[in-house]
PDB file of C-alpha atoms in Angstrom:
ATOM      1  CA  MET A   1     -10.661  13.349   3.645  1.00  0.00           C
ATOM      2  CA  ILE A   2      -8.382   9.954   3.841  1.00  0.00           C
ATOM      3  CA  PRO A   3      -8.662   7.933   7.103  1.00  0.00           C
ATOM      4  CA  LEU A   4      -4.877   7.213   8.619  1.00  0.00           C
ATOM      5  CA  SER A   5      -6.177   3.280   8.379  1.00  0.00           C
ATOM      6  CA  TRP A   6      -5.945   3.741   4.465  1.00  0.00           C
ATOM      7  CA  PHE A   7      -2.237   4.546   4.755  1.00  0.00           C
ATOM      8  CA  LEU A   8      -1.472   1.986   7.016  1.00  0.00           C
ATOM      9  CA  ILE A   9      -3.161  -0.807   5.725  1.00  0.00           C
ATOM     10  CA  LEU A  10      -1.253   0.764   2.449  1.00  0.00           C
ATOM     11  CA  ALA A  11       2.037   0.562   4.288  1.00  0.00           C
ATOM     12  CA  ALA A  12       2.149  -3.120   5.666  1.00  0.00           C
ATOM     13  CA  SER A  13       1.353  -4.490   2.864  1.00  0.00           C
ATOM     14  CA  LEU A  14       4.352  -3.326   1.150  1.00  0.00           C
ATOM     15  CA  MET A  15       6.625  -3.897   4.201  1.00  0.00           C
ATOM     16  CA  PHE A  16       5.139  -7.843   2.978  1.00  0.00           C
ATOM     17  CA  ILE A  17       5.624  -8.021  -0.478  1.00  0.00           C
ATOM     18  CA  GLY A  18       8.695  -6.676   0.016  1.00  0.00           C
ATOM     19  CA  LEU A  19       9.679  -8.922   2.960  1.00  0.00           C
ATOM     20  CA  PHE A  20       7.827 -11.970   0.692  1.00  0.00           C
ATOM     21  CA  GLY A  21      11.251 -11.208  -2.478  1.00  0.00           C
ATOM     22  CA  VAL A  22      13.398 -10.924   0.558  1.00  0.00           C
ATOM     23  CA  LEU A  23      12.835 -14.760   1.725  1.00  0.00           C
ATOM     24  CA  THR A  24      11.890 -16.287  -1.098  1.00  0.00           C
ATOM     25  CA  ARG A  25      14.529 -14.073  -4.606  1.00  0.00           C
ATOM     26  CA  LYS A  26      17.106 -16.607  -5.628  1.00  0.00           C
ATOM     27  CA  ASN A  27      19.199 -14.014  -6.687  1.00  0.00           C
ATOM     28  CA  LEU A  28      20.314 -11.669  -3.996  1.00  0.00           C
ATOM     29  CA  ILE A  29      19.685  -8.132  -6.370  1.00  0.00           C
ATOM     30  CA  GLY A  30      16.401  -9.496  -5.552  1.00  0.00           C
ATOM     31  CA  ALA A  31      16.576  -9.289  -2.449  1.00  0.00           C
ATOM     32  CA  LEU A  32      17.746  -6.083  -2.029  1.00  0.00           C
ATOM     33  CA  MET A  33      14.869  -4.727  -4.029  1.00  0.00           C
ATOM     34  CA  GLY A  34      12.726  -6.611  -1.429  1.00  0.00           C
ATOM     35  CA  ILE A  35      14.877  -4.670   1.669  1.00  0.00           C
ATOM     36  CA  GLU A  36      14.072  -1.356  -0.422  1.00  0.00           C
ATOM     37  CA  LEU A  37      10.543  -1.934  -0.689  1.00  0.00           C
ATOM     38  CA  MET A  38      10.064  -2.660   2.756  1.00  0.00           C
ATOM     39  CA  LEU A  39      11.966   0.983   3.445  1.00  0.00           C
ATOM     40  CA  ASN A  40       9.666   2.647   1.707  1.00  0.00           C
ATOM     41  CA  SER A  41       6.913   1.592   3.602  1.00  0.00           C
ATOM     42  CA  VAL A  42       8.733   2.052   6.957  1.00  0.00           C
ATOM     43  CA  ASN A  43       8.862   5.758   5.214  1.00  0.00           C
ATOM     44  CA  LEU A  44       5.235   5.622   4.211  1.00  0.00           C
ATOM     45  CA  ASN A  45       4.714   5.136   7.465  1.00  0.00           C
ATOM     46  CA  LEU A  46       6.918   7.712   9.372  1.00  0.00           C
ATOM     47  CA  ALA A  47       5.273  11.061   6.471  1.00  0.00           C
ATOM     48  CA  ALA A  48       1.461   9.425   7.549  1.00  0.00           C
ATOM     49  CA  PHE A  49       1.895   9.890  10.807  1.00  0.00           C
ATOM     50  CA  TRP A  50       3.851  12.662  10.868  1.00  0.00           C
ATOM     51  CA  ARG A  51       0.846  14.200   9.061  1.00  0.00           C
ATOM     52  CA  TYR A  52      -1.554  13.274  11.350  1.00  0.00           C
ATOM     53  CA  LEU A  53      -0.745  12.405  14.308  1.00  0.00           C
ATOM     54  CA  HIS A  54       2.242  15.128  14.592  1.00  0.00           C
ATOM     55  CA  ALA A  55       1.192  18.062  12.192  1.00  0.00           C
ATOM     56  CA  GLU A  56       0.943  20.792  14.569  1.00  0.00           C
ATOM     57  CA  ASN A  57       4.513  19.991  16.007  1.00  0.00           C
ATOM     58  CA  PRO A  58       6.829  22.342  15.798  1.00  0.00           C
ATOM     59  CA  GLU A  59       9.935  20.101  15.898  1.00  0.00           C
ATOM     60  CA  MET A  60       9.220  18.353  12.595  1.00  0.00           C
ATOM     61  CA  ASP A  61      10.314  14.926  14.599  1.00  0.00           C
ATOM     62  CA  GLY A  62       8.548  12.510  11.538  1.00  0.00           C
ATOM     63  CA  LEU A  63      10.174  14.376   8.602  1.00  0.00           C
ATOM     64  CA  VAL A  64      14.305  14.040  11.204  1.00  0.00           C
ATOM     65  CA  PHE A  65      13.378  10.590  10.445  1.00  0.00           C
ATOM     66  CA  MET A  66      12.279   9.998   7.237  1.00  0.00           C
ATOM     67  CA  ALA A  67      15.507  12.152   6.310  1.00  0.00           C
ATOM     68  CA  LEU A  68      17.894   9.222   8.315  1.00  0.00           C
ATOM     69  CA  ILE A  69      16.112   6.848   6.465  1.00  0.00           C
ATOM     70  CA  PHE A  70      17.031   8.409   3.372  1.00  0.00           C
ATOM     71  CA  VAL A  71      20.488   8.669   4.666  1.00  0.00           C
ATOM     72  CA  VAL A  72      20.432   4.838   5.953  1.00  0.00           C
ATOM     73  CA  ALA A  73      18.921   3.412   2.678  1.00  0.00           C
ATOM     74  CA  ALA A  74      21.648   4.639   0.607  1.00  0.00           C
ATOM     75  CA  ALA A  75      24.456   3.361   2.665  1.00  0.00           C
ATOM     76  CA  GLU A  76      22.288   0.098   2.686  1.00  0.00           C
ATOM     77  CA  THR A  77      22.215   0.259  -1.187  1.00  0.00           C
ATOM     78  CA  ALA A  78      26.215   0.576  -1.610  1.00  0.00           C
ATOM     79  CA  VAL A  79      27.338  -1.339   1.005  1.00  0.00           C
ATOM     80  CA  GLY A  80      24.952  -4.307  -0.443  1.00  0.00           C
ATOM     81  CA  LEU A  81      25.841  -3.738  -4.643  1.00  0.00           C
ATOM     82  CA  ALA A  82      29.409  -3.661  -3.658  1.00  0.00           C
ATOM     83  CA  LEU A  83      28.979  -6.710  -1.252  1.00  0.00           C
ATOM     84  CA  ILE A  84      26.926  -8.823  -4.113  1.00  0.00           C
ATOM     85  CA  ILE A  85      29.404  -7.207  -7.299  1.00  0.00           C
ATOM     86  CA  SER A  86      32.629  -8.560  -5.014  1.00  0.00           C
ATOM     87  CA  ALA A  87      30.909 -11.398  -4.565  1.00  0.00           C
ATOM     88  CA  TYR A  88      29.931 -12.432  -7.889  1.00  0.00           C
ATOM     89  CA  ARG A  89      33.884 -11.601  -9.031  1.00  0.00           C
ATOM     90  CA  ARG A  90      34.970 -14.180  -6.478  1.00  0.00           C
ATOM     91  CA  ARG A  91      32.539 -17.060  -7.185  1.00  0.00           C
ATOM     92  CA  LYS A  92      30.570 -15.861 -11.018  1.00  0.00           C
ATOM     93  CA  SER A  93      27.422 -16.268  -9.223  1.00  0.00           C
ATOM     94  CA  VAL A  94      24.508 -13.629  -7.645  1.00  0.00           C
ATOM     95  CA  ASP A  95      22.447 -16.802  -6.733  1.00  0.00           C
ATOM     96  CA  ALA A  96      22.025 -16.981  -2.707  1.00  0.00           C
ATOM     97  CA  ASN A  97      21.872 -20.714  -3.487  1.00  0.00           C
ATOM     98  CA  ASP A  98      25.940 -20.765  -4.502  1.00  0.00           C
ATOM     99  CA  MET A  99      26.694 -18.555  -1.115  1.00  0.00           C
ATOM    100  CA  ASP A 100      27.396 -21.758   0.591  1.00  0.00           C
ATOM    101  CA  LEU A 101      30.840 -21.217   1.938  1.00  0.00           C
ATOM    102  CA  LEU A 102      30.674 -21.521   5.723  1.00  0.00           C
ATOM    103  CA  LYS A 103      27.732 -24.481   4.913  1.00  0.00           C
ATOM    104  CA  GLY A 104      28.655 -27.233   7.649  1.00  0.00           C
TER     105      GLY A 104
ATOM    106  CA  MET B   1     -15.741   9.053  -2.869  1.00  0.00           C
ATOM    107  CA  THR B   2     -13.083  12.649  -3.312  1.00  0.00           C
ATOM    108  CA  ALA B   3     -10.899  12.861  -5.785  1.00  0.00           C
ATOM    109  CA  VAL B   4      -8.305  12.912  -2.621  1.00  0.00           C
ATOM    110  CA  LYS B   5      -9.322   8.814  -2.215  1.00  0.00           C
ATOM    111  CA  LEU B   6      -9.729   8.522  -5.560  1.00  0.00           C
ATOM    112  CA  ILE B   7      -6.193   9.340  -5.988  1.00  0.00           C
ATOM    113  CA  PHE B   8      -5.196   7.889  -2.945  1.00  0.00           C
ATOM    114  CA  LEU B   9      -6.297   3.865  -4.753  1.00  0.00           C
ATOM    115  CA  MET B  10      -5.645   4.757  -7.968  1.00  0.00           C
ATOM    116  CA  THR B  11      -1.651   4.651  -6.740  1.00  0.00           C
ATOM    117  CA  ALA B  12      -2.070   2.631  -4.098  1.00  0.00           C
ATOM    118  CA  VAL B  13      -3.064  -0.375  -7.202  1.00  0.00           C
ATOM    119  CA  VAL B  14      -0.004   0.795  -8.729  1.00  0.00           C
ATOM    120  CA  ILE B  15       2.207   0.298  -6.502  1.00  0.00           C
ATOM    121  CA  LEU B  16       0.818  -2.756  -5.197  1.00  0.00           C
ATOM    122  CA  GLY B  17       0.444  -4.546  -8.317  1.00  0.00           C
ATOM    123  CA  SER B  18       3.705  -3.130  -9.373  1.00  0.00           C
ATOM    124  CA  ALA B  19       5.710  -3.987  -5.547  1.00  0.00           C
ATOM    125  CA  VAL B  20       4.040  -7.620  -6.574  1.00  0.00           C
ATOM    126  CA  ALA B  21       5.619  -7.585 -10.031  1.00  0.00           C
ATOM    127  CA  VAL B  22       9.373  -6.082  -8.007  1.00  0.00           C
ATOM    128  CA  VAL B  23       9.139  -9.602  -6.203  1.00  0.00           C
ATOM    129  CA  SER B  24       8.411 -11.920  -8.694  1.00  0.00           C
ATOM    130  CA  ALA B  25       9.604 -11.094 -12.307  1.00  0.00           C
ATOM    131  CA  ARG B  26      11.432 -12.948 -13.780  1.00  0.00           C
ATOM    132  CA  LYS B  27      13.767 -11.045 -15.524  1.00  0.00           C
ATOM    133  CA  ILE B  28      15.553  -9.283 -12.927  1.00  0.00           C
ATOM    134  CA  ILE B  29      16.361  -6.339 -15.377  1.00  0.00           C
ATOM    135  CA  HIS B  30      12.447  -6.218 -14.880  1.00  0.00           C
ATOM    136  CA  ALA B  31      12.049  -6.309 -11.098  1.00  0.00           C
ATOM    137  CA  ALA B  32      14.205  -3.039 -11.812  1.00  0.00           C
ATOM    138  CA  LEU B  33      12.490  -1.155 -13.652  1.00  0.00           C
ATOM    139  CA  TRP B  34       9.384  -2.251 -11.788  1.00  0.00           C
ATOM    140  CA  LEU B  35      11.120  -1.058  -8.251  1.00  0.00           C
ATOM    141  CA  VAL B  36      11.041   2.680 -10.185  1.00  0.00           C
ATOM    142  CA  LEU B  37       7.182   2.172 -10.116  1.00  0.00           C
ATOM    143  CA  THR B  38       6.778   1.475  -7.166  1.00  0.00           C
ATOM    144  CA  LEU B  39       9.073   4.529  -5.869  1.00  0.00           C
ATOM    145  CA  LEU B  40       7.124   6.536  -7.984  1.00  0.00           C
ATOM    146  CA  GLY B  41       3.682   5.516  -6.484  1.00  0.00           C
ATOM    147  CA  VAL B  42       5.660   6.001  -3.505  1.00  0.00           C
ATOM    148  CA  ALA B  43       6.247   9.861  -4.491  1.00  0.00           C
ATOM    149  CA  VAL B  44       3.228  10.967  -5.469  1.00  0.00           C
ATOM    150  CA  MET B  45       2.030   8.963  -1.914  1.00  0.00           C
ATOM    151  CA  PHE B  46       4.499  11.741  -0.173  1.00  0.00           C
ATOM    152  CA  ALA B  47       2.538  14.153  -2.510  1.00  0.00           C
ATOM    153  CA  LEU B  48      -0.597  13.447  -0.812  1.00  0.00           C
ATOM    154  CA  LEU B  49       0.387  13.768   2.841  1.00  0.00           C
ATOM    155  CA  GLU B  50       2.013  17.184   2.094  1.00  0.00           C
ATOM    156  CA  SER B  51       4.875  16.779   2.161  1.00  0.00           C
ATOM    157  CA  SER B  52       6.483  18.066  -1.126  1.00  0.00           C
ATOM    158  CA  PHE B  53       9.997  18.072   0.126  1.00  0.00           C
ATOM    159  CA  PHE B  54      10.309  14.550   0.656  1.00  0.00           C
ATOM    160  CA  ALA B  55       8.427  13.425  -2.885  1.00  0.00           C
ATOM    161  CA  VAL B  56      11.055  15.143  -4.620  1.00  0.00           C
ATOM    162  CA  VAL B  57      13.617  13.666  -2.741  1.00  0.00           C
ATOM    163  CA  GLN B  58      12.748  10.704  -2.710  1.00  0.00           C
ATOM    164  CA  VAL B  59      12.789  11.030  -6.876  1.00  0.00           C
ATOM    165  CA  LEU B  60      16.302  12.267  -6.464  1.00  0.00           C
ATOM    166  CA  VAL B  61      17.778  10.060  -4.244  1.00  0.00           C
ATOM    167  CA  TYR B  62      15.441   6.708  -4.914  1.00  0.00           C
ATOM    168  CA  ILE B  63      14.642   6.974  -8.242  1.00  0.00           C
ATOM    169  CA  GLY B  64      17.272   9.401  -9.853  1.00  0.00           C
ATOM    170  CA  ALA B  65      20.674   6.973  -7.732  1.00  0.00           C
ATOM    171  CA  ILE B  66      19.153   4.018  -6.038  1.00  0.00           C
ATOM    172  CA  SER B  67      17.295   2.411  -8.905  1.00  0.00           C
ATOM    173  CA  ILE B  68      20.004   3.044 -11.160  1.00  0.00           C
ATOM    174  CA  LEU B  69      22.869   1.749  -9.379  1.00  0.00           C
ATOM    175  CA  ILE B  70      20.518  -1.691  -8.889  1.00  0.00           C
ATOM    176  CA  ILE B  71      19.922  -1.438 -12.334  1.00  0.00           C
ATOM    177  CA  PHE B  72      23.986  -0.653 -13.366  1.00  0.00           C
ATOM    178  CA  ALA B  73      24.370  -4.157 -10.377  1.00  0.00           C
ATOM    179  CA  VAL B  74      22.090  -6.213 -12.449  1.00  0.00           C
ATOM    180  CA  MET B  75      23.548  -5.385 -15.738  1.00  0.00           C
ATOM    181  CA  LEU B  76      27.127  -5.972 -14.163  1.00  0.00           C
ATOM    182  CA  SER B  77      26.286  -9.887 -12.970  1.00  0.00           C
ATOM    183  CA  ARG B  78      23.322 -10.063 -16.018  1.00  0.00           C
ATOM    184  CA  SER B  79      25.674 -12.906 -17.848  1.00  0.00           C
ATOM    185  CA  SER B  80      26.041 -14.870 -14.834  1.00  0.00           C
ATOM    186  CA  PHE B  81      21.983 -15.551 -14.050  1.00  0.00           C
ATOM    187  CA  VAL B  82      20.033 -17.827 -15.845  1.00  0.00           C
ATOM    188  CA  ASP B  83      16.389 -15.796 -16.020  1.00  0.00           C
ATOM    189  CA  GLU B  84      15.160 -19.259 -17.080  1.00  0.00           C
ATOM    190  CA  GLY B  85      13.331 -21.049 -14.810  1.00  0.00           C
ATOM    191  CA  SER B  86      12.159 -20.914 -11.338  1.00  0.00           C
ATOM    192  CA  GLN B  87      13.379 -16.937  -9.878  1.00  0.00           C
ATOM    193  CA  THR B  88      12.154 -18.278  -6.253  1.00  0.00           C
ATOM    194  CA  HIS B  89      13.101 -21.373  -3.909  1.00  0.00           C
ATOM    195  CA  ARG B  90      11.156 -24.040  -4.190  1.00  0.00           C
ATOM    196  CA  ARG B  91       8.691 -23.427  -0.713  1.00  0.00           C
ATOM    197  CA  TRP B  92       7.807 -19.633  -1.625  1.00  0.00           C
ATOM    198  CA  TRP B  93       4.439 -20.311  -0.426  1.00  0.00           C
ATOM    199  CA  ILE B  94       5.159 -20.851   2.892  1.00  0.00           C
ATOM    200  CA  ALA B  95       6.302 -17.608   3.156  1.00  0.00           C
ATOM    201  CA  ALA B  96       3.384 -15.738   1.505  1.00  0.00           C
ATOM    202  CA  ILE B  97       1.126 -18.204   3.796  1.00  0.00           C
ATOM    203  CA  GLY B  98       2.839 -17.320   6.967  1.00  0.00           C
ATOM    204  CA  LEU B  99       3.339 -13.448   5.705  1.00  0.00           C
ATOM    205  CA  LEU B 100      -0.708 -13.617   5.030  1.00  0.00           C
ATOM    206  CA  VAL B 101      -0.883 -14.421   8.165  1.00  0.00           C
ATOM    207  CA  ILE B 102       1.096 -11.853  10.162  1.00  0.00           C
ATOM    208  CA  PHE B 103      -0.675  -9.430   7.646  1.00  0.00           C
ATOM    209  CA  VAL B 104      -3.838 -10.046   8.535  1.00  0.00           C
ATOM    210  CA  ALA B 105      -2.930 -10.234  12.517  1.00  0.00           C
ATOM    211  CA  TRP B 106      -1.031  -7.036  11.995  1.00  0.00           C
ATOM    212  CA  VAL B 107      -4.505  -5.533  10.494  1.00  0.00           C
ATOM    213  CA  ALA B 108      -6.437  -7.003  13.104  1.00  0.00           C
ATOM    214  CA  VAL B 109      -4.113  -5.402  16.168  1.00  0.00           C
ATOM    215  CA  LEU B 110      -3.436  -2.253  14.136  1.00  0.00           C
ATOM    216  CA  SER B 111      -7.387  -1.470  13.717  1.00  0.00           C
ATOM    217  CA  LEU B 112      -7.986  -1.377  18.174  1.00  0.00           C
ATOM    218  CA  TRP B 113      -5.746   1.532  18.274  1.00  0.00           C
ATOM    219  CA  PRO B 114      -8.374   3.999  18.957  1.00  0.00           C
ATOM    220  CA  GLN B 115      -6.304   6.463  17.045  1.00  0.00           C
ATOM    221  CA  TRP B 116      -6.794   4.157  13.904  1.00  0.00           C
ATOM    222  CA  SER B 117      -9.632   5.696  11.304  1.00  0.00           C
ATOM    223  CA  VAL B 118      -8.358   9.286  12.668  1.00  0.00           C
ATOM    224  CA  THR B 119      -8.536  11.688   9.474  1.00  0.00           C
ATOM    225  CA  SER B 120      -6.230  14.883   9.191  1.00  0.00           C
ATOM    226  CA  THR B 121      -6.461  18.236   9.865  1.00  0.00           C
ATOM    227  CA  PRO B 122      -5.426  21.387   7.682  1.00  0.00           C
ATOM    228  CA  LEU B 123      -2.177  21.049   7.549  1.00  0.00           C
ATOM    229  CA  PRO B 124      -0.892  24.376   9.977  1.00  0.00           C
ATOM    230  CA  ALA B 125       1.679  26.871   8.286  1.00  0.00           C
ATOM    231  CA  THR B 126       4.755  25.711  10.591  1.00  0.00           C
ATOM    232  CA  ALA B 127       4.320  22.491   9.287  1.00  0.00           C
ATOM    233  CA  THR B 128       5.389  23.255   5.287  1.00  0.00           C
ATOM    234  CA  ASP B 129       8.800  25.033   6.604  1.00  0.00           C
ATOM    235  CA  LEU B 130      11.841  23.693   5.117  1.00  0.00           C
ATOM    236  CA  ALA B 131      13.986  26.187   7.384  1.00  0.00           C
ATOM    237  CA  THR B 132      12.968  25.366  11.280  1.00  0.00           C
ATOM    238  CA  LEU B 133      13.372  21.800   9.429  1.00  0.00           C
ATOM    239  CA  GLY B 134      17.007  22.744   8.164  1.00  0.00           C
ATOM    240  CA  LYS B 135      18.060  24.470  11.737  1.00  0.00           C
ATOM    241  CA  GLN B 136      16.352  21.523  13.668  1.00  0.00           C
ATOM    242  CA  LEU B 137      19.287  19.261  12.184  1.00  0.00           C
ATOM    243  CA  VAL B 138      21.612  21.392  13.456  1.00  0.00           C
ATOM    244  CA  ASP B 139      20.736  22.387  16.443  1.00  0.00           C
ATOM    245  CA  PRO B 140      22.137  20.386  19.512  1.00  0.00           C
ATOM    246  CA  ASN B 141      19.250  20.739  21.435  1.00  0.00           C
ATOM    247  CA  ALA B 142      17.211  18.706  18.912  1.00  0.00           C
ATOM    248  CA  TYR B 143      18.708  16.757  15.813  1.00  0.00           C
ATOM    249  CA  LEU B 144      22.584  17.347  16.403  1.00  0.00           C
ATOM    250  CA  LEU B 145      24.359  14.424  17.321  1.00  0.00           C
ATOM    251  CA  PRO B 146      21.597  11.732  14.500  1.00  0.00           C
ATOM    252  CA  PHE B 147      22.214  14.418  11.450  1.00  0.00           C
ATOM    253  CA  GLU B 148      26.312  14.017  12.774  1.00  0.00           C
ATOM    254  CA  LEU B 149      26.317  10.042  13.002  1.00  0.00           C
ATOM    255  CA  SER B 150      24.010   9.730  10.304  1.00  0.00           C
ATOM    256  CA  SER B 151      26.490  11.670   7.583  1.00  0.00           C
ATOM    257  CA  ILE B 152      29.102   9.489   9.640  1.00  0.00           C
ATOM    258  CA  LEU B 153      27.397   6.527   8.439  1.00  0.00           C
ATOM    259  CA  LEU B 154      27.151   7.534   5.066  1.00  0.00           C
ATOM    260  CA  VAL B 155      30.965   8.114   4.708  1.00  0.00           C
ATOM    261  CA  THR B 156      31.922   4.511   6.218  1.00  0.00           C
ATOM    262  CA  ALA B 157      29.527   3.074   3.795  1.00  0.00           C
ATOM    263  CA  LEU B 158      30.803   4.782   0.745  1.00  0.00           C
ATOM    264  CA  VAL B 159      34.333   4.879   1.837  1.00  0.00           C
ATOM    265  CA  GLY B 160      33.838   0.111   2.527  1.00  0.00           C
ATOM    266  CA  ALA B 161      31.554   0.004  -0.161  1.00  0.00           C
ATOM    267  CA  ILE B 162      34.538   1.407  -2.414  1.00  0.00           C
ATOM    268  CA  PHE B 163      37.087  -1.047  -0.520  1.00  0.00           C
ATOM    269  CA  THR B 164      34.884  -3.950  -1.067  1.00  0.00           C
ATOM    270  CA  ALA B 165      33.688  -3.999  -4.606  1.00  0.00           C
ATOM    271  CA  MET B 166      37.717  -2.393  -5.270  1.00  0.00           C
ATOM    272  CA  GLU B 167      39.374  -5.314  -8.117  1.00  0.00           C
ATOM    273  CA  ARG B 168      42.456  -7.307  -6.003  1.00  0.00           C
ATOM    274  CA  LYS B 169      44.599  -9.588  -6.998  1.00  0.00           C
ATOM    275  CA  GLY B 170      44.144 -13.158  -6.366  1.00  0.00           C
ATOM    276  CA  ASP B 171      40.143 -12.665  -6.422  1.00  0.00           C
ATOM    277  CA  GLN B 172      39.738 -14.519  -9.168  1.00  0.00           C
ATOM    278  CA  PRO B 173      38.363 -17.866  -8.303  1.00  0.00           C
TER     279      PRO B 173
END
């Protein structure tokens, strides 16, 4: 069977690839995609921990947490994209470098 | 090397390859399409973890709703963003080196954990009973409060999203 470490390494790689996207993408929608990757890696971790360490637990706590993360991810995407669309309408740009209204 | 391990490795290669394409693709619409492939790979991983319900939810919610929403946003804002030239910040390599160092340190620390390479035991029959999951979500002694709070969060976020994206007078620059 697959050891737990394989899933943890995969989730960690996915997390850092997503974080790299958030840090380096110029396009705001690209940064949002990086956040999606990070949320997915968290879900993968929760699923792996539930399967390997808590599957006998009748409370199903890992699965409940996964369901909550799905809800948070949907809310985050909706608000993030609405903000990007609104910013695009005002500034005609989705480039993170153009969002400098608060720059001193 | 069992068949399950082979499936895991193949899916992992697909996930990581398409994730790298998501963060490095020049055209943002291509990145959105690579994101769909990554999400599909994660759904396969959920199936490998015998959490079939969440494999289906992953396809429905992430691929069916969230990635479509992202593709819509890309199409709505596409004309403004030139696809030529660098798509990343100038000093992206600093982020790459820093994250690589943290990743190696993370894996090194985690590998000291005693349950690092534990293998799974056969799944008990109670663990696949979705009725229990549903009851847990509405049980006041279990997860009723987080469940209701997440419902309120979702409604608030969607109303806020509609309000934020609504077109009003005086928006034009």
